[in-house]
Amino acid sequence: MRHTPINNKLFKNNRKRFVDLLPKNSVAIFQSNDQFPRNGDQFFPFRQQSDFFYLSGIDQEKSILLLAPDCSNKKLKEAIFLLVTNERIATYDGHKYTKKEAGKISGIENAYWVDDFELSLREVLVNADQVFFNSNEYVKSFNEVPDRNIRFINDFKEKYPLYKLERAAPLMAQLRTIKSGLEVELLKKACDITRKGFERVMRFTKPGVHEFEIQAEIDHEFTINRANGHGYAPILASGTNALVLHYIENNAVCNDGDLLLMDFGAEYANYSADMSRTIPVNGKFTARQKECYNAVLRTFKAARALLVPGNTAKKISEEAWRMMEAEMIKLGLFTVDDVKNQDKEKPLHKKYFPHGTSHYLGLDVHDVGSYDEPIKPGMVFTCEPGLYIPEENIAIRIENDILVTENGPVDLMENIPIEADDIESIMSDR
Ligand code: GLY
Ligand code: MN
Ligand code: MN
């Protein structure tokens, strides 16, 4: 594990909160993520299934978590089943968890080898009234490949057709949206590593460097600070590349006079930060670039203030579009009359600011949670208005990660330079 050990109270408490939501005589089964095949005998780097990690802290493939709180056998009320290791695996792939290690990380007293799972399952099923299974219900996830949870569900249905199946995903979303203190600490760490990456980049960027060289600086800073890597593919987009919202090629040369839009976030202990900053490649904004930058920054600050209990992410996005529309009029992109006459289905501001302003953040960069649900203390959202003007080769996005509290929004990235003057001043010191 690259990160420093996590207090297993986090996972114990998560399991308790989950089990408290279950009806009587329930069984719940969570599968770890697959190792995703690359080519030949290679796999992509392993990333744990987020719900599985949330409930167990176990960061290893081919593991199963079994929760059966009302089972009469104490040894099966909560149990973790682990990949059976052997000499060959130890020699080629290295160390895998012992039962003792898995118990220490997860706080689960009953650790078994995965070979014991089937028999244990049969035992907990005897008095089960329903069985909860996990699945990825993220609306925009179109997985073509059935994951371990789905394969297990299909297998289960065939073997045990008479049981009532239930969805764990809505319960997991309900739990994961509210971050505990320990989770906030991990997110803060991810944000802090991201800050270091950005500070390094501000010192490094100048006309003539490639976007991938800037990425390499970030990779270095993330790794030496114990991040797993990036929480998502980083965007290092100079000039017109930044007009492509999901640009991830990062191959172009950064040119004098252009802006560089960066969207990157460190993943620490599987928790992801998500930050966007826009800087002038040569260290000095033009008057027009600064005017546009400050328009986005004003909207960012106003939208951030709206991340309070009772509001919704949907309403905040709508409000940010309205604010940016007013800024766009001031910037001369269109007039008040143009807005009056616009096609309501295709508002003019959508051309220059096509995306939403806030999404949930946590173990996943686009974390689970409903966008209609009223915002509650403990939720963490991004705030990320943008302005993209193809006619002027200007693309700006500013994004911080915000914790909602009873006492107002807490910006987890408040110490990351954001004012245009501060960015220029730091870049002038290169
Ligand atoms: N980095 C992905 C996003 O900002 O939503
Ligand atoms: Mn984001
Ligand atoms: Mn982002």
Tab-separated table of C-alpha atoms and ligand atoms in Angstrom:
chain	number	residue	atom	x	y	z
A	1	MET	CA	0.000	0.000	0.000
A	2	ARG	CA	1.433	3.352	-0.916
A	3	HIS	CA	-0.683	5.406	1.478
A	4	THR	CA	-0.034	5.396	5.211
A	5	PRO	CA	-2.301	3.025	7.190
A	6	ILE	CA	-5.919	4.097	7.591
A	7	ASN	CA	-7.630	3.810	10.973
A	8	ASN	CA	-9.911	0.802	10.496
A	9	LYS	CA	-12.628	2.611	12.454
A	10	LEU	CA	-13.491	4.094	9.076
A	11	PHE	CA	-14.416	0.725	7.571
A	12	LYS	CA	-15.978	-0.621	10.772
A	13	ASN	CA	-18.203	2.409	10.998
A	14	ASN	CA	-19.110	2.180	7.300
A	15	ARG	CA	-20.155	-1.446	7.711
A	16	LYS	CA	-22.199	-0.578	10.778
A	17	ARG	CA	-24.006	2.200	8.914
A	18	PHE	CA	-24.696	-0.169	6.022
A	19	VAL	CA	-25.934	-3.024	8.203
A	20	ASP	CA	-28.208	-0.606	10.087
A	21	LEU	CA	-30.022	0.034	6.811
A	22	LEU	CA	-30.740	-3.649	6.165
A	23	PRO	CA	-34.098	-5.254	6.944
A	24	LYS	CA	-34.101	-8.214	9.317
A	25	ASN	CA	-32.582	-11.493	8.128
A	26	SER	CA	-30.640	-9.936	5.268
A	27	VAL	CA	-27.452	-11.144	3.686
A	28	ALA	CA	-25.246	-8.803	1.636
A	29	ILE	CA	-22.461	-9.836	-0.696
A	30	PHE	CA	-19.873	-7.499	-2.188
A	31	GLN	CA	-17.308	-8.517	-4.769
A	32	SER	CA	-13.950	-6.842	-5.335
A	33	ASN	CA	-13.121	-5.436	-8.735
A	34	ASP	CA	-11.719	-7.542	-11.522
A	35	GLN	CA	-8.174	-7.389	-12.695
A	36	PHE	CA	-8.798	-5.959	-16.145
A	37	PRO	CA	-6.948	-7.792	-18.910
A	38	ARG	CA	-4.702	-5.715	-21.153
A	39	ASN	CA	-2.975	-7.913	-23.739
A	40	GLY	CA	-0.936	-11.075	-23.548
A	41	ASP	CA	-0.472	-11.915	-19.886
A	42	GLN	CA	-0.753	-8.295	-18.698
A	43	PHE	CA	-3.407	-6.541	-16.621
A	44	PHE	CA	-4.212	-2.875	-16.231
A	45	PRO	CA	-3.204	-1.571	-12.796
A	46	PHE	CA	-5.694	-2.811	-10.226
A	47	ARG	CA	-8.169	-0.343	-8.757
A	48	GLN	CA	-10.505	-1.624	-6.060
A	49	GLN	CA	-14.272	-1.434	-6.507
A	50	SER	CA	-15.167	1.674	-4.507
A	51	ASP	CA	-18.033	0.225	-2.427
A	52	PHE	CA	-15.898	-2.765	-1.597
A	53	PHE	CA	-13.094	-0.518	-0.400
A	54	TYR	CA	-15.546	1.681	1.511
A	55	LEU	CA	-16.824	-1.284	3.501
A	56	SER	CA	-13.579	-3.201	3.963
A	57	GLY	CA	-10.412	-1.221	3.183
A	58	ILE	CA	-9.247	-4.343	1.374
A	59	ASP	CA	-7.349	-3.349	-1.733
A	60	GLN	CA	-6.883	-6.706	-3.418
A	61	GLU	CA	-8.501	-8.594	-6.274
A	62	LYS	CA	-10.618	-11.755	-5.986
A	63	SER	CA	-11.933	-10.881	-2.524
A	64	ILE	CA	-15.500	-11.177	-1.223
A	65	LEU	CA	-17.207	-9.418	1.675
A	66	LEU	CA	-20.112	-11.249	3.307
A	67	LEU	CA	-22.422	-9.470	5.741
A	68	ALA	CA	-25.100	-11.464	7.542
A	69	PRO	CA	-25.800	-9.547	10.756
A	70	ASP	CA	-28.651	-11.794	11.905
A	71	CYS	CA	-26.866	-15.080	11.264
A	72	SER	CA	-26.725	-17.250	14.376
A	73	ASN	CA	-23.141	-18.257	13.618
A	74	LYS	CA	-21.072	-15.366	15.015
A	75	LYS	CA	-18.208	-16.243	12.699
A	76	LEU	CA	-20.291	-15.407	9.660
A	77	LYS	CA	-21.967	-12.174	10.782
A	78	GLU	CA	-19.235	-10.355	8.894
A	79	ALA	CA	-16.535	-12.150	6.996
A	80	ILE	CA	-13.898	-11.361	4.404
A	81	PHE	CA	-12.796	-13.998	1.904
A	82	LEU	CA	-9.352	-13.633	0.390
A	83	LEU	CA	-7.455	-14.809	-2.623
A	84	VAL	CA	-5.553	-17.943	-1.650
A	85	THR	CA	-1.938	-17.189	-2.188
A	86	ASN	CA	0.802	-19.680	-2.974
A	87	GLU	CA	4.509	-19.804	-3.687
A	88	ARG	CA	4.102	-19.120	-7.388
A	89	ILE	CA	1.932	-16.043	-6.789
A	90	ALA	CA	4.377	-14.884	-4.102
A	91	THR	CA	7.306	-15.276	-6.493
A	92	TYR	CA	5.742	-13.625	-9.547
A	93	ASP	CA	3.215	-11.127	-8.179
A	94	GLY	CA	4.489	-10.638	-4.662
A	95	HIS	CA	2.868	-10.570	-1.301
A	96	LYS	CA	-0.888	-10.982	-0.896
A	97	TYR	CA	-2.798	-10.374	2.330
A	98	THR	CA	-2.576	-12.911	5.091
A	99	LYS	CA	-5.786	-13.409	7.044
A	100	LYS	CA	-4.251	-11.503	9.947
A	101	GLU	CA	-3.296	-8.538	7.775
A	102	ALA	CA	-6.742	-8.399	6.199
A	103	GLY	CA	-8.303	-8.497	9.675
A	104	LYS	CA	-6.136	-5.603	10.823
A	105	ILE	CA	-6.860	-3.436	7.782
A	106	SER	CA	-10.606	-4.048	7.715
A	107	GLY	CA	-11.363	-4.581	11.393
A	108	ILE	CA	-13.182	-7.784	10.381
A	109	GLU	CA	-12.465	-10.588	12.819
A	110	ASN	CA	-13.354	-13.408	10.478
A	111	ALA	CA	-11.009	-13.704	7.520
A	112	TYR	CA	-11.113	-16.849	5.363
A	113	TRP	CA	-9.728	-18.036	2.057
A	114	VAL	CA	-12.076	-17.612	-0.852
A	115	ASP	CA	-12.296	-21.409	-1.191
A	116	ASP	CA	-14.433	-21.384	1.962
A	117	PHE	CA	-16.943	-18.938	0.541
A	118	GLU	CA	-19.492	-21.291	-1.016
A	119	LEU	CA	-20.039	-23.293	2.145
A	120	SER	CA	-20.299	-20.122	4.244
A	121	LEU	CA	-22.788	-18.682	1.775
A	122	ARG	CA	-24.984	-21.764	2.019
A	123	GLU	CA	-24.944	-21.463	5.798
A	124	VAL	CA	-25.978	-17.796	5.898
A	125	LEU	CA	-28.671	-18.357	3.286
A	126	VAL	CA	-30.556	-20.850	5.464
A	127	ASN	CA	-32.372	-18.102	7.379
A	128	ALA	CA	-32.084	-15.275	4.864
A	129	ASP	CA	-35.256	-13.486	3.789
A	130	GLN	CA	-33.445	-11.400	1.163
A	131	VAL	CA	-29.987	-11.084	-0.322
A	132	PHE	CA	-28.425	-7.732	-1.242
A	133	PHE	CA	-26.064	-7.598	-4.211
A	134	ASN	CA	-23.928	-4.757	-5.371
A	135	SER	CA	-23.850	-3.245	-8.861
A	136	ASN	CA	-22.669	-0.110	-10.576
A	137	GLU	CA	-25.800	2.003	-11.030
A	138	TYR	CA	-23.997	5.197	-12.082
A	139	VAL	CA	-26.343	6.624	-14.718
A	140	LYS	CA	-23.646	7.393	-17.268
A	141	SER	CA	-21.840	4.068	-16.874
A	142	PHE	CA	-22.279	1.895	-19.951
A	143	ASN	CA	-20.131	-1.087	-19.079
A	144	GLU	CA	-20.049	-3.565	-21.916
A	145	VAL	CA	-18.191	-6.102	-19.806
A	146	PRO	CA	-20.053	-7.724	-16.890
A	147	ASP	CA	-18.023	-7.139	-13.728
A	148	ARG	CA	-17.518	-9.598	-10.859
A	149	ASN	CA	-20.652	-8.428	-9.063
A	150	ILE	CA	-22.805	-8.961	-12.151
A	151	ARG	CA	-21.260	-12.340	-12.954
A	152	PHE	CA	-21.786	-13.389	-9.353
A	153	ILE	CA	-25.431	-12.260	-9.374
A	154	ASN	CA	-26.110	-14.257	-12.551
A	155	ASP	CA	-24.403	-17.270	-11.098
A	156	PHE	CA	-26.306	-16.920	-7.828
A	157	LYS	CA	-29.655	-16.649	-9.605
A	158	GLU	CA	-28.992	-19.904	-11.365
A	159	LYS	CA	-27.834	-21.742	-8.264
A	160	TYR	CA	-30.313	-20.258	-5.773
A	161	PRO	CA	-33.377	-19.223	-7.791
A	162	LEU	CA	-35.790	-19.030	-4.841
A	163	TYR	CA	-34.198	-16.132	-2.946
A	164	LYS	CA	-35.398	-12.537	-3.005
A	165	LEU	CA	-32.707	-10.298	-4.519
A	166	GLU	CA	-32.222	-6.674	-3.454
A	167	ARG	CA	-30.040	-3.779	-4.681
A	168	ALA	CA	-27.246	-2.560	-2.407
A	169	ALA	CA	-26.375	0.370	-4.693
A	170	PRO	CA	-29.050	2.825	-3.445
A	171	LEU	CA	-27.980	2.158	0.154
A	172	MET	CA	-24.318	2.609	-0.752
A	173	ALA	CA	-25.076	5.911	-2.486
A	174	GLN	CA	-27.006	7.112	0.555
A	175	LEU	CA	-24.023	6.295	2.798
A	176	ARG	CA	-21.196	7.403	0.548
A	177	THR	CA	-22.609	10.882	-0.076
A	178	ILE	CA	-22.095	11.800	3.583
A	179	LYS	CA	-18.373	11.844	4.340
A	180	SER	CA	-17.085	11.012	7.802
A	181	GLY	CA	-14.261	12.938	9.453
A	182	LEU	CA	-11.745	10.250	8.468
A	183	GLU	CA	-12.875	10.435	4.844
A	184	VAL	CA	-12.580	14.222	4.839
A	185	GLU	CA	-9.013	13.834	6.097
A	186	LEU	CA	-8.209	11.530	3.159
A	187	LEU	CA	-9.823	13.933	0.711
A	188	LYS	CA	-7.846	16.817	2.228
A	189	LYS	CA	-4.682	14.823	1.702
A	190	ALA	CA	-5.615	14.218	-1.945
A	191	CYS	CA	-6.286	17.957	-2.337
A	192	ASP	CA	-2.990	18.836	-0.722
A	193	ILE	CA	-1.010	16.571	-3.049
A	194	THR	CA	-2.895	18.168	-5.942
A	195	ARG	CA	-1.828	21.597	-4.653
A	196	LYS	CA	1.798	20.486	-4.714
A	197	GLY	CA	1.372	19.316	-8.290
A	198	PHE	CA	-0.107	22.646	-9.321
A	199	GLU	CA	2.575	24.702	-7.577
A	200	ARG	CA	5.232	22.659	-9.346
A	201	VAL	CA	3.504	23.154	-12.680
A	202	MET	CA	3.283	26.925	-12.267
A	203	ARG	CA	7.055	27.019	-11.817
A	204	PHE	CA	7.647	24.702	-14.773
A	205	THR	CA	5.293	25.974	-17.485
A	206	LYS	CA	6.690	28.224	-20.204
A	207	PRO	CA	6.339	28.573	-23.974
A	208	GLY	CA	7.821	25.583	-25.800
A	209	VAL	CA	7.152	22.858	-23.217
A	210	HIS	CA	4.881	19.995	-24.186
A	211	GLU	CA	1.681	19.249	-22.335
A	212	PHE	CA	3.066	15.779	-21.550
A	213	GLU	CA	6.144	17.297	-19.926
A	214	ILE	CA	3.833	19.195	-17.604
A	215	GLN	CA	1.975	15.961	-16.910
A	216	ALA	CA	5.282	14.308	-16.030
A	217	GLU	CA	5.916	17.014	-13.413
A	218	ILE	CA	2.523	16.274	-11.873
A	219	ASP	CA	3.090	12.500	-12.017
A	220	HIS	CA	6.368	12.969	-10.170
A	221	GLU	CA	4.876	15.170	-7.463
A	222	PHE	CA	1.922	12.804	-6.976
A	223	THR	CA	4.103	9.728	-6.679
A	224	ILE	CA	6.608	11.153	-4.219
A	225	ASN	CA	3.678	12.208	-2.052
A	226	ARG	CA	2.207	8.689	-1.886
A	227	ALA	CA	-0.690	9.185	-4.279
A	228	ASN	CA	-1.793	6.060	-6.165
A	229	GLY	CA	-1.705	8.304	-9.206
A	230	HIS	CA	-4.471	10.351	-10.793
A	231	GLY	CA	-8.133	10.023	-9.820
A	232	TYR	CA	-8.978	10.360	-13.535
A	233	ALA	CA	-7.129	10.942	-16.775
A	234	PRO	CA	-5.483	14.368	-16.372
A	235	ILE	CA	-6.283	17.156	-18.805
A	236	LEU	CA	-3.342	19.354	-19.833
A	237	ALA	CA	-4.894	21.396	-22.578
A	238	SER	CA	-3.187	24.407	-24.093
A	239	GLY	CA	-4.721	26.829	-26.579
A	240	THR	CA	-7.599	25.423	-28.621
A	241	ASN	CA	-7.163	21.947	-27.109
A	242	ALA	CA	-8.933	23.257	-24.035
A	243	LEU	CA	-12.092	23.760	-26.062
A	244	VAL	CA	-12.415	19.967	-26.068
A	245	LEU	CA	-13.856	19.319	-22.625
A	246	HIS	CA	-12.436	15.817	-22.238
A	247	TYR	CA	-9.104	16.383	-24.011
A	248	ILE	CA	-6.594	13.888	-22.578
A	249	GLU	CA	-4.015	13.438	-25.357
A	250	ASN	CA	-1.686	15.994	-23.723
A	251	ASN	CA	0.736	15.887	-26.646
A	252	ALA	CA	0.850	19.459	-27.943
A	253	VAL	CA	3.463	22.183	-27.457
A	254	CYS	CA	2.341	25.064	-25.245
A	255	ASN	CA	2.563	28.301	-27.196
A	256	ASP	CA	3.406	31.816	-26.082
A	257	GLY	CA	0.229	33.838	-25.542
A	258	ASP	CA	-1.995	30.790	-25.059
A	259	LEU	CA	-3.790	29.698	-21.929
A	260	LEU	CA	-3.221	26.288	-20.385
A	261	LEU	CA	-6.313	24.654	-18.884
A	262	MET	CA	-5.435	21.910	-16.421
A	263	ASP	CA	-7.870	19.521	-14.810
A	264	PHE	CA	-6.181	16.982	-12.567
A	265	GLY	CA	-6.555	15.450	-9.121
A	266	ALA	CA	-4.453	13.144	-7.019
A	267	GLU	CA	-5.902	9.868	-5.821
A	268	TYR	CA	-4.769	9.159	-2.272
A	269	ALA	CA	-5.866	5.922	-0.554
A	270	ASN	CA	-8.466	5.650	-3.341
A	271	TYR	CA	-9.952	9.089	-2.557
A	272	SER	CA	-9.832	11.520	-5.449
A	273	ALA	CA	-9.314	15.256	-5.618
A	274	ASP	CA	-10.609	17.125	-8.676
A	275	MET	CA	-9.087	20.498	-9.509
A	276	SER	CA	-9.080	22.782	-12.546
A	277	ARG	CA	-6.845	25.782	-12.997
A	278	THR	CA	-6.147	27.927	-16.020
A	279	ILE	CA	-2.843	29.740	-16.336
A	280	PRO	CA	-1.140	31.797	-19.033
A	281	VAL	CA	1.612	29.735	-20.690
A	282	ASN	CA	4.010	32.698	-20.596
A	283	GLY	CA	3.105	33.711	-17.045
A	284	LYS	CA	1.076	36.819	-17.872
A	285	PHE	CA	-2.616	36.965	-18.818
A	286	THR	CA	-3.560	39.331	-21.637
A	287	ALA	CA	-6.132	41.961	-20.652
A	288	ARG	CA	-8.868	39.987	-22.415
A	289	GLN	CA	-7.801	36.675	-20.895
A	290	LYS	CA	-7.833	38.239	-17.448
A	291	GLU	CA	-11.242	39.786	-18.028
A	292	CYS	CA	-12.618	36.357	-18.958
A	293	TYR	CA	-10.730	34.656	-16.112
A	294	ASN	CA	-12.193	37.024	-13.550
A	295	ALA	CA	-15.687	36.477	-14.939
A	296	VAL	CA	-15.317	32.744	-14.258
A	297	LEU	CA	-13.723	33.377	-10.880
A	298	ARG	CA	-16.609	35.608	-9.767
A	299	THR	CA	-19.075	32.915	-10.800
A	300	PHE	CA	-16.983	30.267	-9.034
A	301	LYS	CA	-17.063	32.232	-5.781
A	302	ALA	CA	-20.781	32.936	-6.011
A	303	ALA	CA	-21.615	29.297	-6.908
A	304	ARG	CA	-19.387	27.968	-4.122
A	305	ALA	CA	-21.400	30.035	-1.604
A	306	LEU	CA	-24.520	28.156	-2.746
A	307	LEU	CA	-23.188	24.789	-1.584
A	308	VAL	CA	-25.278	24.857	1.577
A	309	PRO	CA	-27.706	22.406	3.178
A	310	GLY	CA	-31.098	22.352	1.472
A	311	ASN	CA	-29.934	23.519	-1.956
A	312	THR	CA	-29.484	21.003	-4.807
A	313	ALA	CA	-26.620	20.520	-7.244
A	314	LYS	CA	-29.113	20.920	-10.071
A	315	LYS	CA	-30.221	24.354	-8.839
A	316	ILE	CA	-26.592	25.425	-8.390
A	317	SER	CA	-25.783	24.528	-11.991
A	318	GLU	CA	-28.800	26.507	-13.173
A	319	GLU	CA	-27.763	29.485	-11.061
A	320	ALA	CA	-24.179	29.284	-12.365
A	321	TRP	CA	-25.455	29.280	-15.962
A	322	ARG	CA	-27.524	32.370	-15.154
A	323	MET	CA	-24.518	34.119	-13.577
A	324	MET	CA	-22.234	33.192	-16.458
A	325	GLU	CA	-24.862	34.415	-18.912
A	326	ALA	CA	-24.711	37.873	-17.276
A	327	GLU	CA	-20.894	37.739	-17.460
A	328	MET	CA	-21.044	36.736	-21.129
A	329	ILE	CA	-23.187	39.761	-21.896
A	330	LYS	CA	-20.634	42.001	-20.140
A	331	LEU	CA	-17.869	40.303	-22.120
A	332	GLY	CA	-19.730	41.147	-25.345
A	333	LEU	CA	-20.386	37.563	-26.408
A	334	PHE	CA	-24.068	38.357	-26.978
A	335	THR	CA	-26.580	41.008	-25.954
A	336	VAL	CA	-29.556	41.187	-23.624
A	337	ASP	CA	-31.780	41.305	-26.720
A	338	ASP	CA	-30.107	38.185	-28.124
A	339	VAL	CA	-31.029	36.432	-24.868
A	340	LYS	CA	-34.627	37.669	-25.078
A	341	ASN	CA	-34.900	36.250	-28.592
A	342	GLN	CA	-32.977	33.045	-28.012
A	343	ASP	CA	-34.380	29.575	-28.607
A	344	LYS	CA	-35.226	28.510	-25.041
A	345	GLU	CA	-34.245	24.949	-25.897
A	346	LYS	CA	-30.794	26.131	-26.974
A	347	PRO	CA	-29.837	29.032	-24.704
A	348	LEU	CA	-26.869	31.072	-25.929
A	349	HIS	CA	-24.841	30.574	-22.752
A	350	LYS	CA	-24.738	26.815	-23.385
A	351	LYS	CA	-22.455	27.462	-26.353
A	352	TYR	CA	-19.845	29.016	-24.049
A	353	PHE	CA	-20.509	27.023	-20.866
A	354	PRO	CA	-21.992	23.660	-21.815
A	355	HIS	CA	-21.392	21.616	-18.647
A	356	GLY	CA	-22.779	21.480	-15.107
A	357	THR	CA	-21.140	23.124	-12.098
A	358	SER	CA	-21.110	20.554	-9.334
A	359	HIS	CA	-20.787	16.817	-8.926
A	360	TYR	CA	-20.287	14.588	-5.911
A	361	LEU	CA	-16.693	13.728	-5.075
A	362	GLY	CA	-15.194	10.989	-2.925
A	363	LEU	CA	-13.792	7.579	-3.717
A	364	ASP	CA	-14.742	8.279	-7.319
A	365	VAL	CA	-14.180	11.557	-9.063
A	366	HIS	CA	-17.807	11.471	-10.174
A	367	ASP	CA	-19.000	9.964	-6.949
A	368	VAL	CA	-22.356	8.320	-6.316
A	369	GLY	CA	-25.414	10.351	-5.284
A	370	SER	CA	-28.646	11.780	-6.616
A	371	TYR	CA	-28.671	15.288	-8.094
A	372	ASP	CA	-32.262	15.904	-7.015
A	373	GLU	CA	-31.499	15.212	-3.395
A	374	PRO	CA	-31.212	18.234	-1.070
A	375	ILE	CA	-27.603	18.924	-0.138
A	376	LYS	CA	-26.665	17.843	3.394
A	377	PRO	CA	-23.750	18.555	5.749
A	378	GLY	CA	-20.922	16.105	5.109
A	379	MET	CA	-21.414	16.012	1.355
A	380	VAL	CA	-18.480	16.987	-0.854
A	381	PHE	CA	-19.022	18.591	-4.244
A	382	THR	CA	-16.886	20.186	-6.861
A	383	CYS	CA	-17.562	23.732	-7.992
A	384	GLU	CA	-16.386	24.189	-11.574
A	385	PRO	CA	-17.794	26.881	-13.805
A	386	GLY	CA	-16.114	27.393	-17.160
A	387	LEU	CA	-16.035	29.653	-20.191
A	388	TYR	CA	-15.078	28.399	-23.636
A	389	ILE	CA	-14.866	30.943	-26.477
A	390	PRO	CA	-13.720	29.219	-29.691
A	391	GLU	CA	-13.693	32.524	-31.645
A	392	GLU	CA	-11.052	33.935	-29.274
A	393	ASN	CA	-9.000	30.825	-28.480
A	394	ILE	CA	-9.957	31.206	-24.833
A	395	ALA	CA	-10.987	28.332	-22.560
A	396	ILE	CA	-11.106	28.707	-18.804
A	397	ARG	CA	-12.281	26.424	-16.034
A	398	ILE	CA	-11.777	26.904	-12.322
A	399	GLU	CA	-12.589	24.001	-10.015
A	400	ASN	CA	-12.257	23.385	-6.286
A	401	ASP	CA	-13.597	20.700	-3.958
A	402	ILE	CA	-16.049	21.854	-1.314
A	403	LEU	CA	-17.255	20.261	1.921
A	404	VAL	CA	-20.806	21.187	2.923
A	405	THR	CA	-21.219	21.994	6.617
A	406	GLU	CA	-23.905	23.467	8.895
A	407	ASN	CA	-21.748	26.582	9.033
A	408	GLY	CA	-21.359	27.073	5.324
A	409	PRO	CA	-19.128	25.696	2.576
A	410	VAL	CA	-15.565	24.704	3.461
A	411	ASP	CA	-13.261	24.925	0.468
A	412	LEU	CA	-10.839	21.988	0.723
A	413	MET	CA	-8.660	23.745	-1.866
A	414	GLU	CA	-8.730	27.223	-0.385
A	415	ASN	CA	-4.927	27.322	-0.156
A	416	ILE	CA	-4.398	26.515	-3.845
A	417	PRO	CA	-3.603	29.739	-5.739
A	418	ILE	CA	-6.624	30.904	-7.708
A	419	GLU	CA	-6.482	34.710	-8.090
A	420	ALA	CA	-5.084	35.794	-11.460
A	421	ASP	CA	-2.592	38.134	-9.755
A	422	ASP	CA	-1.333	35.367	-7.448
A	423	ILE	CA	-0.820	33.010	-10.395
A	424	GLU	CA	1.089	35.712	-12.290
A	425	SER	CA	3.182	36.558	-9.274
A	426	ILE	CA	4.175	32.910	-8.669
A	427	MET	CA	4.918	32.396	-12.363
A	428	SER	CA	7.069	35.521	-12.487
A	429	ASP	CA	9.374	33.944	-9.893
A	430	ARG	CA	10.405	31.100	-12.190
B	1	GLY	N1	-12.211	16.068	-13.931
B	1	GLY	C1	-13.514	15.685	-14.231
B	1	GLY	C2	-14.462	16.705	-13.863
B	1	GLY	O1	-14.090	17.826	-13.566
B	1	GLY	O2	-15.632	16.467	-13.774
B	2	MN	MN	-15.096	17.911	-11.680
B	3	MN	MN	-12.127	18.261	-12.951
